[in-house]
Structures are given as C-alpha cells and as structure tokens.
Short mmCIF file of C-alpha atoms and ligand atoms in Angstrom, two decimals:
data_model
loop_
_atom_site.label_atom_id
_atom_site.label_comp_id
_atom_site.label_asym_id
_atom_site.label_seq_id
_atom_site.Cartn_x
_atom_site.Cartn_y
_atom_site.Cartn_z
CA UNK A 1 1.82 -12.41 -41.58
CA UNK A 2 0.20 -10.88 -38.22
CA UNK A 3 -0.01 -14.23 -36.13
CA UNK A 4 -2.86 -13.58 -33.18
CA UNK A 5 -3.08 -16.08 -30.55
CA UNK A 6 -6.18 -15.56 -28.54
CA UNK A 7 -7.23 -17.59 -24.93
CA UNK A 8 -10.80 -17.49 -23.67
CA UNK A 9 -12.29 -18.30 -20.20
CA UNK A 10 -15.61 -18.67 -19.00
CA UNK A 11 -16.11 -15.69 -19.41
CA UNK A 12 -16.26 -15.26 -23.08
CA UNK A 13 -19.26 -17.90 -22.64
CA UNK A 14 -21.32 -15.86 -19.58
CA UNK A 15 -23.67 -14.19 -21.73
CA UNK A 16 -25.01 -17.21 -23.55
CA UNK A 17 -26.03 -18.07 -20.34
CA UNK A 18 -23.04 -20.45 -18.80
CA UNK A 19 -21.81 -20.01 -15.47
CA UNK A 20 -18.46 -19.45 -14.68
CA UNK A 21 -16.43 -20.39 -11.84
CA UNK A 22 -15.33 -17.97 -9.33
CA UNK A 23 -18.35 -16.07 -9.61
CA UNK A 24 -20.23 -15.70 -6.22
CA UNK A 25 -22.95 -17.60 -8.05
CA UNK A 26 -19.93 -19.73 -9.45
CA UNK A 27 -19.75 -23.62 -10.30
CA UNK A 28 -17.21 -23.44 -7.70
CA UNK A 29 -19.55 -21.87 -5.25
CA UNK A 30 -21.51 -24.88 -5.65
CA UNK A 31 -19.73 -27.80 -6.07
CA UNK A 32 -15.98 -28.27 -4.41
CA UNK A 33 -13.59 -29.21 -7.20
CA UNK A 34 -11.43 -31.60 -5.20
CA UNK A 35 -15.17 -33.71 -5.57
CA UNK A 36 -16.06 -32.69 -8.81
CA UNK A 37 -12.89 -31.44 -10.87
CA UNK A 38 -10.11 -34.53 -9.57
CA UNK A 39 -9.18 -37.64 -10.54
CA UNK A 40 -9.38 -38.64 -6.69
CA UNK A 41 -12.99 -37.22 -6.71
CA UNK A 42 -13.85 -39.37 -9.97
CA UNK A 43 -12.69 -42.28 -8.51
CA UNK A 44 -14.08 -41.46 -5.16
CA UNK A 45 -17.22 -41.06 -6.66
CA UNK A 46 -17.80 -41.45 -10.45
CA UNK A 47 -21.82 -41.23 -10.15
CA UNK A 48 -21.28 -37.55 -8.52
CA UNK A 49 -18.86 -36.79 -11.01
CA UNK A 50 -20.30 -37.90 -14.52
CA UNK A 51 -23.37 -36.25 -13.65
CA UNK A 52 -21.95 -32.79 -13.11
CA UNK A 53 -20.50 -32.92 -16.39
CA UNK A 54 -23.98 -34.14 -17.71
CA UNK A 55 -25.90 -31.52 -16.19
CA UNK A 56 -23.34 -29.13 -18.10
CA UNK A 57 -23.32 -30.74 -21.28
CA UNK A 58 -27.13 -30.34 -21.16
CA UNK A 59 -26.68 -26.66 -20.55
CA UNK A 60 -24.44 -26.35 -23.16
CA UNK A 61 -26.50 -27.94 -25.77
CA UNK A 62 -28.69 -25.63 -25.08
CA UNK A 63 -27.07 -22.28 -25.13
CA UNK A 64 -26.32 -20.60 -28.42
CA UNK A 65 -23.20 -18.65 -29.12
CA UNK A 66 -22.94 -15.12 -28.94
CA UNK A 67 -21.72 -11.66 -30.16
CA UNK A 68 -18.31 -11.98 -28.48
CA UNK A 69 -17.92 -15.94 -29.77
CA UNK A 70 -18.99 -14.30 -33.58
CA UNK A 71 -16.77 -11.53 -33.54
CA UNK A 72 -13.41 -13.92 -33.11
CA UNK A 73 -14.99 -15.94 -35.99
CA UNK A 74 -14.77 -12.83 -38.02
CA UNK A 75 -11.71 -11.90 -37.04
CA UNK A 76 -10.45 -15.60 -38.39
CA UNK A 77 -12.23 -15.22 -41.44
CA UNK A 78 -10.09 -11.89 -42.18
CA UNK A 79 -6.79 -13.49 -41.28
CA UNK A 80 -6.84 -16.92 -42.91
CA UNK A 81 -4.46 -19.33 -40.84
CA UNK A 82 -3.06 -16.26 -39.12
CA UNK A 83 -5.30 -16.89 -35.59
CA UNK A 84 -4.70 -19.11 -33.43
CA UNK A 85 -8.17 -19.87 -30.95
CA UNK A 86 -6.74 -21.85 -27.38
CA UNK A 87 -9.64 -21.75 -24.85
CA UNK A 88 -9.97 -23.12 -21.52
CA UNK A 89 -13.50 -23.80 -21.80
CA UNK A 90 -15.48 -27.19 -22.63
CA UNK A 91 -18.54 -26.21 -24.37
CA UNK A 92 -18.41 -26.13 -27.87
CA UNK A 93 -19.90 -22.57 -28.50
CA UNK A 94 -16.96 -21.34 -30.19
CA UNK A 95 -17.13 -24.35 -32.81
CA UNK A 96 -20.96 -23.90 -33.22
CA UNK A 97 -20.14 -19.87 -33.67
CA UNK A 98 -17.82 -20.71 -37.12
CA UNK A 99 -14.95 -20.83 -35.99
CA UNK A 100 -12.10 -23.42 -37.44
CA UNK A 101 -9.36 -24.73 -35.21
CA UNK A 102 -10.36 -24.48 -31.29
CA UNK A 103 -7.66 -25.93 -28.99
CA UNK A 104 -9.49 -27.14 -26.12
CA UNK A 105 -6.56 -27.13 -23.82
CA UNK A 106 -9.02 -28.29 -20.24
CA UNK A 107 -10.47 -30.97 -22.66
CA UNK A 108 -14.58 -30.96 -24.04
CA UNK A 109 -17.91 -31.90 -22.71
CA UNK A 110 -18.53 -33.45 -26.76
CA UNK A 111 -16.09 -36.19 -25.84
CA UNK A 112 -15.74 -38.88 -23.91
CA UNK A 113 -12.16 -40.66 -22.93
CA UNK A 114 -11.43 -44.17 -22.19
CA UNK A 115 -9.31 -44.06 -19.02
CA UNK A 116 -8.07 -47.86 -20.10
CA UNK A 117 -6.79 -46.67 -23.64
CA UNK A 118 -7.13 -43.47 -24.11
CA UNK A 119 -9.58 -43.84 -26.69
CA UNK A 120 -11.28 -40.84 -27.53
CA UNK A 121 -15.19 -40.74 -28.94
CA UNK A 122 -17.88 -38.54 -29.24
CA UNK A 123 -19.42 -38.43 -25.43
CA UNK A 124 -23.42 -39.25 -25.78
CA UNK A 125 -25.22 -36.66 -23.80
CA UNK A 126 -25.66 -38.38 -20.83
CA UNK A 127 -22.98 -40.84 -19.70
CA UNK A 128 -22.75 -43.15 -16.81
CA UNK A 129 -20.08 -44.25 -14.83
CA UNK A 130 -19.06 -48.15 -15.97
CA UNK A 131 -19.50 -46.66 -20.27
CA UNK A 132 -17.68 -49.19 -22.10
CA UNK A 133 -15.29 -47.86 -24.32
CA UNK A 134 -16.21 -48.53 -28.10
CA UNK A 135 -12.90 -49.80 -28.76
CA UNK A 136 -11.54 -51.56 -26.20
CA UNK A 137 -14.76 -52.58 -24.47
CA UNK A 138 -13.26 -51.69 -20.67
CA UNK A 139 -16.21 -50.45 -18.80
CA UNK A 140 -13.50 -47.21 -18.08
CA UNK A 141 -15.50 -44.42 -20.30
CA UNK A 142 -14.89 -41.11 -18.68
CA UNK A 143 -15.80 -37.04 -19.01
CA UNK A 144 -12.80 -35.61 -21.76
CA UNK A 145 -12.42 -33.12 -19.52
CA UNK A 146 -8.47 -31.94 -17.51
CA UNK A 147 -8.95 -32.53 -14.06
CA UNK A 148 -6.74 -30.15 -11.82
CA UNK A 149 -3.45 -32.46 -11.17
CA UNK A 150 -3.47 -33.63 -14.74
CA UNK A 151 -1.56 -32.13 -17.82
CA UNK A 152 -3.78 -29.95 -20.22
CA UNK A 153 -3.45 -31.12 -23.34
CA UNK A 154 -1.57 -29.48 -26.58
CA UNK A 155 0.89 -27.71 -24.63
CA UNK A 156 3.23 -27.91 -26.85
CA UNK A 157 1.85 -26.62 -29.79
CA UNK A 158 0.22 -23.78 -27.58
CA UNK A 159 3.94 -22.85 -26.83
CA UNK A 160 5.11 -22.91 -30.25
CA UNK A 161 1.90 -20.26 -31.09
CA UNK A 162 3.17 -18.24 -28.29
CA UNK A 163 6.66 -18.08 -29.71
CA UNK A 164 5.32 -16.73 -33.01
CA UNK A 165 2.30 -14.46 -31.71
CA UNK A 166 2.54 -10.94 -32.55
CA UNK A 167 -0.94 -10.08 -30.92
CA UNK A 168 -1.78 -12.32 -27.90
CA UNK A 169 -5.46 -11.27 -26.52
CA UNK A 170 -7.07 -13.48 -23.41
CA UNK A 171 -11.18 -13.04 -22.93
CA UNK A 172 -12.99 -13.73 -19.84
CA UNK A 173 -10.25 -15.59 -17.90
CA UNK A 174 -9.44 -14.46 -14.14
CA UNK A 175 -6.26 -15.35 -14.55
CA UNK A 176 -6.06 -18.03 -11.88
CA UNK A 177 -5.12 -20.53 -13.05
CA UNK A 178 -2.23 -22.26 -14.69
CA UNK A 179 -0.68 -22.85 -17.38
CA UNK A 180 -3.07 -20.93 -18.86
CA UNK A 181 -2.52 -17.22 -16.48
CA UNK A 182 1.02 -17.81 -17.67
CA UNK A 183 0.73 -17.79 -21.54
CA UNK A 184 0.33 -13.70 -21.29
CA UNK A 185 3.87 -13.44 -20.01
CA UNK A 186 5.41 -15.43 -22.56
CA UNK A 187 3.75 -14.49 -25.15
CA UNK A 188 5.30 -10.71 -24.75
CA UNK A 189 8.58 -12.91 -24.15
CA UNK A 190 8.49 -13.39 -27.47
CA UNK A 191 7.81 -9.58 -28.22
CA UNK A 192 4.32 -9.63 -28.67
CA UNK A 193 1.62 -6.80 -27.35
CA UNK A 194 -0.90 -8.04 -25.29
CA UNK A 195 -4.65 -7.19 -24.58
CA UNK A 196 -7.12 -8.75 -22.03
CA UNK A 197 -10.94 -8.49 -22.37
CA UNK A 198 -12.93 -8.63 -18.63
CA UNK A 199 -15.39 -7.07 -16.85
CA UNK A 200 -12.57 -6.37 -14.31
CA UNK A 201 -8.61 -6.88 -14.53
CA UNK A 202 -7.57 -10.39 -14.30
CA UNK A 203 -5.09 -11.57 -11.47
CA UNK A 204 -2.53 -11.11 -14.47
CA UNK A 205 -3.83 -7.84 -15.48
CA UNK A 206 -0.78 -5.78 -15.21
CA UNK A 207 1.08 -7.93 -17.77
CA UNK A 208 -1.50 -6.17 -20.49
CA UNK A 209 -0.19 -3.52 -22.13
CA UNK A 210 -4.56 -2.78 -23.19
CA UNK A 211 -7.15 -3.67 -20.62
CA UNK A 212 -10.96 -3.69 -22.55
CA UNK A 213 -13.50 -3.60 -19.34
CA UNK A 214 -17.12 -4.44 -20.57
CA UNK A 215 -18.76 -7.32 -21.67
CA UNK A 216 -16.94 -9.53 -24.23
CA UNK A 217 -20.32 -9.26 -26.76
CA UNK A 218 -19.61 -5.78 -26.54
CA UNK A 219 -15.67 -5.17 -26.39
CA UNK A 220 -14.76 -7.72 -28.69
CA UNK A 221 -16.37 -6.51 -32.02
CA UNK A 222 -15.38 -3.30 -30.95
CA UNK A 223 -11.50 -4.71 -31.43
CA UNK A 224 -12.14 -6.51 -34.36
CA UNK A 225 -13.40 -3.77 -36.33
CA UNK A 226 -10.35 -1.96 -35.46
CA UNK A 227 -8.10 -4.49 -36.78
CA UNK A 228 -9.98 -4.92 -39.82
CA UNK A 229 -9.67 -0.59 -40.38
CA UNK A 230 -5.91 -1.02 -40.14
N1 APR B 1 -17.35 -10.54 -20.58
C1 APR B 1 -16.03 -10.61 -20.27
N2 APR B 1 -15.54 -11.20 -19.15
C2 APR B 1 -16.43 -11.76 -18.32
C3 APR B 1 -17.83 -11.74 -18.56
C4 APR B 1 -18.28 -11.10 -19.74
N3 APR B 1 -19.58 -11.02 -20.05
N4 APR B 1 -18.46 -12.37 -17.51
C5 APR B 1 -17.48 -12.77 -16.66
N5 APR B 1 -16.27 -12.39 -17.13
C6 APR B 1 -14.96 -12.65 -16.53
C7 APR B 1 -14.92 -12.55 -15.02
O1 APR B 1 -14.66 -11.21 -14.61
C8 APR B 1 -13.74 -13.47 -14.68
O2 APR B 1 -12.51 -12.75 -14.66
O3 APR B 1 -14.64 -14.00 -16.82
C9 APR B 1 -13.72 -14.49 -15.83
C10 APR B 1 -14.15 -15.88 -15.41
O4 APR B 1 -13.20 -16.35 -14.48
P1 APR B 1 -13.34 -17.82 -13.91
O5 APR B 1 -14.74 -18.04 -13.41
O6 APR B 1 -12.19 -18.01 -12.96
O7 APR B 1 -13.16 -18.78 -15.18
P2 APR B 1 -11.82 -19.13 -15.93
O8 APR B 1 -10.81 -18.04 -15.78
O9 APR B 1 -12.21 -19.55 -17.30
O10 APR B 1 -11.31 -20.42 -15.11
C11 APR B 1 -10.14 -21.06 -15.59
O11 APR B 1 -10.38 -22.74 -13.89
O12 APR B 1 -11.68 -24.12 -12.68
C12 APR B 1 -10.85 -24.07 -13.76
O13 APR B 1 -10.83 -25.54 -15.57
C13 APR B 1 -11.54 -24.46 -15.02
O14 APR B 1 -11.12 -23.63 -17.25
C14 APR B 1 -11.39 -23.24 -15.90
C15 APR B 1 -10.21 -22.52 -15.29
#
C-alpha cells in the first residue's frame, strides 16, 4: 500500500488557459488581495468582490482540463484509494479531468457559502452580493472560496494523509504560501520522498529530494509512466 499525497497550485491549471497569481501577468498583478481575497475587502465591498470570483468562474467554465490534470487521473486509476489529490486551486478542472476525491483546501468557485449558517450550495454562475441562502433565507450568500486570514478547510484530514504518505509530489505551487508551502516538510517528517513539478524551483524547493522543471502537461505523464513501469 504506496499512499501518494499530491498538492497542486495554479500552476497545474496554466495551460488550460487560467492565470495564476504571482505571475507578472498574475491575478495578483491585477487586483490587490487585501480588496479582492479578505473578508475585510468582502465586506468593504461585496459588489467588487463577487464579481471577481464571477469573472473567474466564467473562465473556468470555459477552460477544459489538460494533459497534466489527466495524467494524475491515471495515476489514481492505477492505485485505487492509494492517492490522495489536495489542491489549492478553485476551479474544478481536476474533477471534470476524472478524478475522484479532490480536497479543495482554499475552497471552490462551484459553491456558494452562507456566511449566516454556513450553508453550503451549488454557487449559480453569476452571484450577487445580498444571494439569499436557500436554507436559511439570510440575504448572506457568499463566494466558497478561503480568504487569506481564514482557516483552509480539511486540515485535519490533510495532516493525517501527510502522516501516512510515502510519495508526497506538489505541482505548480510557488510555495508561498501557507499551510500549504509547509505540507512538503512534514510530509518527509513522516519519512516520505518528495518531488515538486514547476517551471522553476518553488520558494520550498530545497525540501525536494526530485525537482521536474517543464511544464506540468509535459513532466507529469512523464512520472506517471514511471510509476506505473515499477
Ligand atoms: N507547469 C508547472 N508549473 C507551472 C506552470 C506549468 N505550465 N505554469 C506556472 N507554473 C508554476 C509557477 O512557476 C509558479 O511557481 O506555478 C506556480 C504558480 O504560483 P502562484 O501563482 O503563486 O500560485 P499558487 O502557488 O497556486 O498560489 C497559492 O496563493 O493567492 C493564494 O489562494 C491563492 O491558492 C493560491 C495560493
């Protein structure tokens, strides 16, 4: 029982055409997440807010998963209930590539959240600010999405996957942020060999025993195949 525990980035979703964030040409280069990425700027401004996320679930909708996104689905399909997918990202490009469970640890652009009761439903493709929430009826409907300052979600079971991982392998992340630049170190805590996937080192680079430069559509099947030769 080989348990792999794999985290993707935006990266892993660049080539079907999403941008990623610290890019020059970044989301970050054009929008400031304290207005966009906050609970302060939701508040501040919901309008500005709920329509960043629509403009991204749009672009989502319409990109279509690729090489990099299939080869992890056939890496699951090999190792039944031995891989374990956490990604960072909120499009839904891994679930529309195959693939089974996807712990969306930064939350997804397919739901919506009530901020009154934590009701959770799926988000309509546009949403306004003022939704009402289909259970409680509060007019508190907002993006499903984990604003910097608030927990991710599933932590704990991500931390009970890094315990047992054997093979930990992180695609297209920068390695900026946390908890999520972290889970490389404790995963080879807990003895396991690591490999990162980037068209450059990550800021947690070092930590990888392999380093795959290239893009993911390209590296990634590459690495499958060679598991599935063992
Ligand atoms: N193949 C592999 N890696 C790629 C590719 C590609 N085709 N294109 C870009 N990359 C790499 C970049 O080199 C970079 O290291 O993907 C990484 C993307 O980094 P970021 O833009 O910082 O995105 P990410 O690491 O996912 O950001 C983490 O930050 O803003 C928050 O919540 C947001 O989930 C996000 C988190």
């Amino acid at each position: 029982m080989q348990k792999i525990v794999i985290l993707t980035g935006a990266g892993i979703s660049a080539e079907s055409g999403l941008g990623t964030f610290r890019a020059e040409d970044g989301l970050w280069a054009e929008h400031r997440v304290e207005d966009v990425a906050t609970p302060e700027g939701f508040a501040r401004d919901p309008h500005l807010v709920v329509n960043f996320y629509n403009a991204r679930r749009e672009q989502a909708a319409a990109a279509v998963p690729n090489d990099g996104h299939k080869a992890l689905v056939k890496l699951e399909a090999a190792f039944p209930g031995e891989v374990v997918l956490i990604t960072q990202n909120v499009d839904d490009l891994h679930e529309r590539a195959g693939m089974g469970r996807v712990i969306h640890m930064h939350g997804a652009l397919k739901s919506a959240l009530c901020a009154a009761c934590d009701h959770r439903w799926e988000a309509p493709l546009v949403m306004a600010p003022g939704d009402a929430c289909p259970k409680c009826a509060a007019p508190a409907a907002r993006p499903d999405i984990v604003w910097f300052g608030e927990m991710p979600y599933d932590m704990e079971e991500i931390f009970d996957h890094l315990a047992e991982a054997e093979l930990f392998a992180s695609v297209g992340t920068s390695g900026n942020v946390y908890p999520a630049a972290g889970f490389v170190a404790e995963a080879r805590r807990n003895g396991a060999q690591a490999v990162e996937f980037n068209l450059e080192p990550s800021a947690v680079g070092s930590q990888f025993e392999d380093i795959r430069l290239g893009p993911a559509t390209k590296t990634l099947p590459v690495w499958v195949d060679e598991i599935l030769a063992r």
